[in-house]
mmCIF file of N, CA and C in Angstrom:
data_model
loop_
_atom_site.group_PDB
_atom_site.id
_atom_site.type_symbol
_atom_site.label_atom_id
_atom_site.label_comp_id
_atom_site.label_asym_id
_atom_site.label_seq_id
_atom_site.Cartn_x
_atom_site.Cartn_y
_atom_site.Cartn_z
ATOM 1 N N MET A 1 29.734 -12.284 -61.872
ATOM 2 C CA MET A 1 29.592 -11.892 -60.492
ATOM 3 C C MET A 1 30.785 -11.032 -60.108
ATOM 4 N N THR A 2 30.532 -9.886 -59.522
ATOM 5 C CA THR A 2 31.584 -8.998 -59.031
ATOM 6 C C THR A 2 31.960 -9.431 -57.620
ATOM 7 N N ARG A 3 33.272 -9.392 -57.363
ATOM 8 C CA ARG A 3 33.744 -9.788 -56.032
ATOM 9 C C ARG A 3 34.645 -8.699 -55.469
ATOM 10 N N LEU A 4 34.528 -8.501 -54.175
ATOM 11 C CA LEU A 4 35.361 -7.530 -53.442
ATOM 12 C C LEU A 4 36.133 -8.275 -52.364
ATOM 13 N N GLY A 5 37.442 -8.167 -52.444
ATOM 14 C CA GLY A 5 38.300 -8.721 -51.399
ATOM 15 C C GLY A 5 38.847 -7.609 -50.531
ATOM 16 N N ILE A 6 38.831 -7.823 -49.231
ATOM 17 C CA ILE A 6 39.331 -6.814 -48.293
ATOM 18 C C ILE A 6 40.319 -7.484 -47.347
ATOM 19 N N ASP A 7 41.558 -7.019 -47.329
ATOM 20 C CA ASP A 7 42.597 -7.490 -46.439
ATOM 21 C C ASP A 7 42.788 -6.453 -45.351
ATOM 22 N N VAL A 8 42.306 -6.728 -44.163
ATOM 23 C CA VAL A 8 42.378 -5.757 -43.062
ATOM 24 C C VAL A 8 43.610 -6.045 -42.220
ATOM 25 N N GLY A 9 44.459 -5.040 -42.099
ATOM 26 C CA GLY A 9 45.649 -5.181 -41.270
ATOM 27 C C GLY A 9 45.611 -4.184 -40.112
ATOM 28 N N GLY A 10 46.612 -4.225 -39.307
ATOM 29 C CA GLY A 10 46.675 -3.335 -38.142
ATOM 30 C C GLY A 10 46.877 -1.885 -38.500
ATOM 31 N N THR A 11 47.576 -1.620 -39.597
ATOM 32 C CA THR A 11 47.863 -0.230 -39.992
ATOM 33 C C THR A 11 47.314 0.140 -41.340
ATOM 34 N N LYS A 12 46.955 -0.843 -42.181
ATOM 35 C CA LYS A 12 46.406 -0.492 -43.496
ATOM 36 C C LYS A 12 45.397 -1.533 -43.949
ATOM 37 N N VAL A 13 44.683 -1.167 -45.010
ATOM 38 C CA VAL A 13 43.681 -2.044 -45.622
ATOM 39 C C VAL A 13 43.948 -2.085 -47.125
ATOM 40 N N ALA A 14 43.920 -3.269 -47.689
ATOM 41 C CA ALA A 14 44.078 -3.445 -49.142
ATOM 42 C C ALA A 14 42.778 -3.991 -49.687
ATOM 43 N N LEU A 15 42.367 -3.495 -50.848
ATOM 44 C CA LEU A 15 41.089 -3.933 -51.465
ATOM 45 C C LEU A 15 41.348 -4.329 -52.919
ATOM 46 N N ARG A 16 40.566 -5.303 -53.373
ATOM 47 C CA ARG A 16 40.602 -5.686 -54.802
ATOM 48 C C ARG A 16 39.186 -5.951 -55.232
ATOM 49 N N LEU A 17 38.789 -5.298 -56.336
ATOM 50 C CA LEU A 17 37.468 -5.474 -56.921
ATOM 51 C C LEU A 17 37.673 -6.193 -58.234
ATOM 52 N N ALA A 18 37.045 -7.351 -58.388
ATOM 53 C CA ALA A 18 37.167 -8.152 -59.596
ATOM 54 C C ALA A 18 35.790 -8.378 -60.217
ATOM 55 N N ALA A 19 35.662 -8.050 -61.491
ATOM 56 C CA ALA A 19 34.397 -8.237 -62.219
ATOM 57 C C ALA A 19 34.696 -8.984 -63.506
ATOM 58 N N PRO A 20 33.738 -9.749 -63.988
ATOM 59 C CA PRO A 20 33.962 -10.479 -65.235
ATOM 60 C C PRO A 20 34.301 -9.549 -66.389
ATOM 61 N N HIS A 21 35.245 -9.977 -67.192
ATOM 62 C CA HIS A 21 35.640 -9.282 -68.431
ATOM 63 C C HIS A 21 36.190 -7.880 -68.185
ATOM 64 N N ARG A 22 36.715 -7.622 -66.978
ATOM 65 C CA ARG A 22 37.363 -6.354 -66.650
ATOM 66 C C ARG A 22 38.617 -6.646 -65.841
ATOM 67 N N PRO A 23 39.648 -5.818 -66.020
ATOM 68 C CA PRO A 23 40.825 -6.003 -65.176
ATOM 69 C C PRO A 23 40.494 -5.681 -63.728
ATOM 70 N N PRO A 24 41.126 -6.381 -62.781
ATOM 71 C CA PRO A 24 40.843 -6.110 -61.364
ATOM 72 C C PRO A 24 41.306 -4.691 -60.996
ATOM 73 N N ARG A 25 40.621 -4.099 -60.034
ATOM 74 C CA ARG A 25 40.972 -2.759 -59.541
ATOM 75 C C ARG A 25 41.426 -2.918 -58.097
ATOM 76 N N ASP A 26 42.557 -2.291 -57.787
ATOM 77 C CA ASP A 26 43.157 -2.393 -56.454
ATOM 78 C C ASP A 26 43.197 -1.016 -55.802
ATOM 79 N N ALA A 27 43.149 -1.008 -54.475
ATOM 80 C CA ALA A 27 43.288 0.212 -53.691
ATOM 81 C C ALA A 27 43.836 -0.166 -52.337
ATOM 82 N N ALA A 28 44.411 0.793 -51.651
ATOM 83 C CA ALA A 28 44.900 0.563 -50.269
ATOM 84 C C ALA A 28 44.858 1.920 -49.547
ATOM 85 N N PHE A 29 44.670 1.840 -48.242
ATOM 86 C CA PHE A 29 44.697 3.060 -47.435
ATOM 87 C C PHE A 29 45.126 2.699 -46.019
ATOM 88 N N ARG A 30 45.601 3.707 -45.315
ATOM 89 C CA ARG A 30 45.975 3.532 -43.883
ATOM 90 C C ARG A 30 44.803 3.959 -43.039
ATOM 91 N N TRP A 31 44.650 3.267 -41.887
ATOM 92 C CA TRP A 31 43.606 3.624 -40.952
ATOM 93 C C TRP A 31 43.817 5.063 -40.466
ATOM 94 N N PRO A 32 42.742 5.835 -40.284
ATOM 95 C CA PRO A 32 42.885 7.176 -39.767
ATOM 96 C C PRO A 32 43.372 7.166 -38.297
ATOM 97 N N ALA A 33 44.077 8.201 -37.946
ATOM 98 C CA ALA A 33 44.558 8.316 -36.546
ATOM 99 C C ALA A 33 43.917 9.571 -35.960
ATOM 100 N N PRO A 34 43.577 9.561 -34.714
ATOM 101 C CA PRO A 34 43.685 8.472 -33.742
ATOM 102 C C PRO A 34 42.625 7.409 -34.021
ATOM 103 N N ALA A 35 42.821 6.241 -33.416
ATOM 104 C CA ALA A 35 41.906 5.131 -33.623
ATOM 105 C C ALA A 35 40.497 5.505 -33.157
ATOM 106 N N ASP A 36 39.545 5.272 -34.068
ATOM 107 C CA ASP A 36 38.125 5.557 -33.773
ATOM 108 C C ASP A 36 37.304 4.652 -34.668
ATOM 109 N N PRO A 37 36.529 3.730 -34.098
ATOM 110 C CA PRO A 37 35.755 2.794 -34.903
ATOM 111 C C PRO A 37 34.850 3.466 -35.952
ATOM 112 N N ALA A 38 34.197 4.549 -35.586
ATOM 113 C CA ALA A 38 33.311 5.221 -36.542
ATOM 114 C C ALA A 38 34.108 5.796 -37.722
ATOM 115 N N ALA A 39 35.263 6.371 -37.434
ATOM 116 C CA ALA A 39 36.117 6.897 -38.513
ATOM 117 C C ALA A 39 36.673 5.765 -39.380
ATOM 118 N N ASP A 40 36.974 4.639 -38.754
ATOM 119 C CA ASP A 40 37.485 3.482 -39.504
ATOM 120 C C ASP A 40 36.438 2.980 -40.477
ATOM 121 N N TRP A 41 35.181 2.806 -39.999
ATOM 122 C CA TRP A 41 34.104 2.348 -40.878
ATOM 123 C C TRP A 41 33.864 3.368 -42.018
ATOM 124 N N ALA A 42 33.912 4.648 -41.693
ATOM 125 C CA ALA A 42 33.697 5.670 -42.709
ATOM 126 C C ALA A 42 34.828 5.633 -43.779
ATOM 127 N N ALA A 43 36.060 5.438 -43.320
ATOM 128 C CA ALA A 43 37.173 5.358 -44.251
ATOM 129 C C ALA A 43 37.041 4.148 -45.155
ATOM 130 N N LEU A 44 36.655 3.024 -44.583
ATOM 131 C CA LEU A 44 36.470 1.802 -45.370
ATOM 132 C C LEU A 44 35.337 1.975 -46.386
ATOM 133 N N ALA A 45 34.210 2.487 -45.948
ATOM 134 C CA ALA A 45 33.091 2.690 -46.847
ATOM 135 C C ALA A 45 33.429 3.672 -47.985
ATOM 136 N N GLY A 46 34.162 4.732 -47.648
ATOM 137 C CA GLY A 46 34.580 5.704 -48.672
ATOM 138 C C GLY A 46 35.507 5.111 -49.673
ATOM 139 N N GLU A 47 36.447 4.286 -49.226
ATOM 140 C CA GLU A 47 37.412 3.683 -50.163
ATOM 141 C C GLU A 47 36.719 2.676 -51.060
ATOM 142 N N VAL A 48 35.777 1.910 -50.524
ATOM 143 C CA VAL A 48 34.996 0.966 -51.360
ATOM 144 C C VAL A 48 34.216 1.730 -52.398
ATOM 145 N N ALA A 49 33.593 2.816 -52.013
ATOM 146 C CA ALA A 49 32.832 3.629 -52.980
ATOM 147 C C ALA A 49 33.706 4.174 -54.086
ATOM 148 N N ARG A 50 34.922 4.672 -53.695
ATOM 149 C CA ARG A 50 35.847 5.184 -54.725
ATOM 150 C C ARG A 50 36.304 4.083 -55.678
ATOM 151 N N LEU A 51 36.565 2.911 -55.125
ATOM 152 C CA LEU A 51 37.023 1.794 -55.938
ATOM 153 C C LEU A 51 35.920 1.392 -56.902
ATOM 154 N N ARG A 52 34.682 1.335 -56.480
ATOM 155 C CA ARG A 52 33.577 0.967 -57.357
ATOM 156 C C ARG A 52 33.329 2.009 -58.425
ATOM 157 N N ALA A 53 33.589 3.291 -58.111
ATOM 158 C CA ALA A 53 33.347 4.370 -59.062
ATOM 159 C C ALA A 53 34.381 4.419 -60.186
ATOM 160 N N ARG A 54 35.578 3.869 -59.956
ATOM 161 C CA ARG A 54 36.623 3.895 -60.993
ATOM 162 C C ARG A 54 36.286 2.997 -62.135
#
């Protein structure tokens, strides 16, 4: 079972993707400025997609 952990902070987000028999993959990014919920969701979705593609 593949697991995705997301640590959401006020200024940045850290992610870890863990899958059986593979080393974990980590990523982090800062929230885009200025604050905008749609941009935040897009940034999170994009980073998750990049992490899964690696």
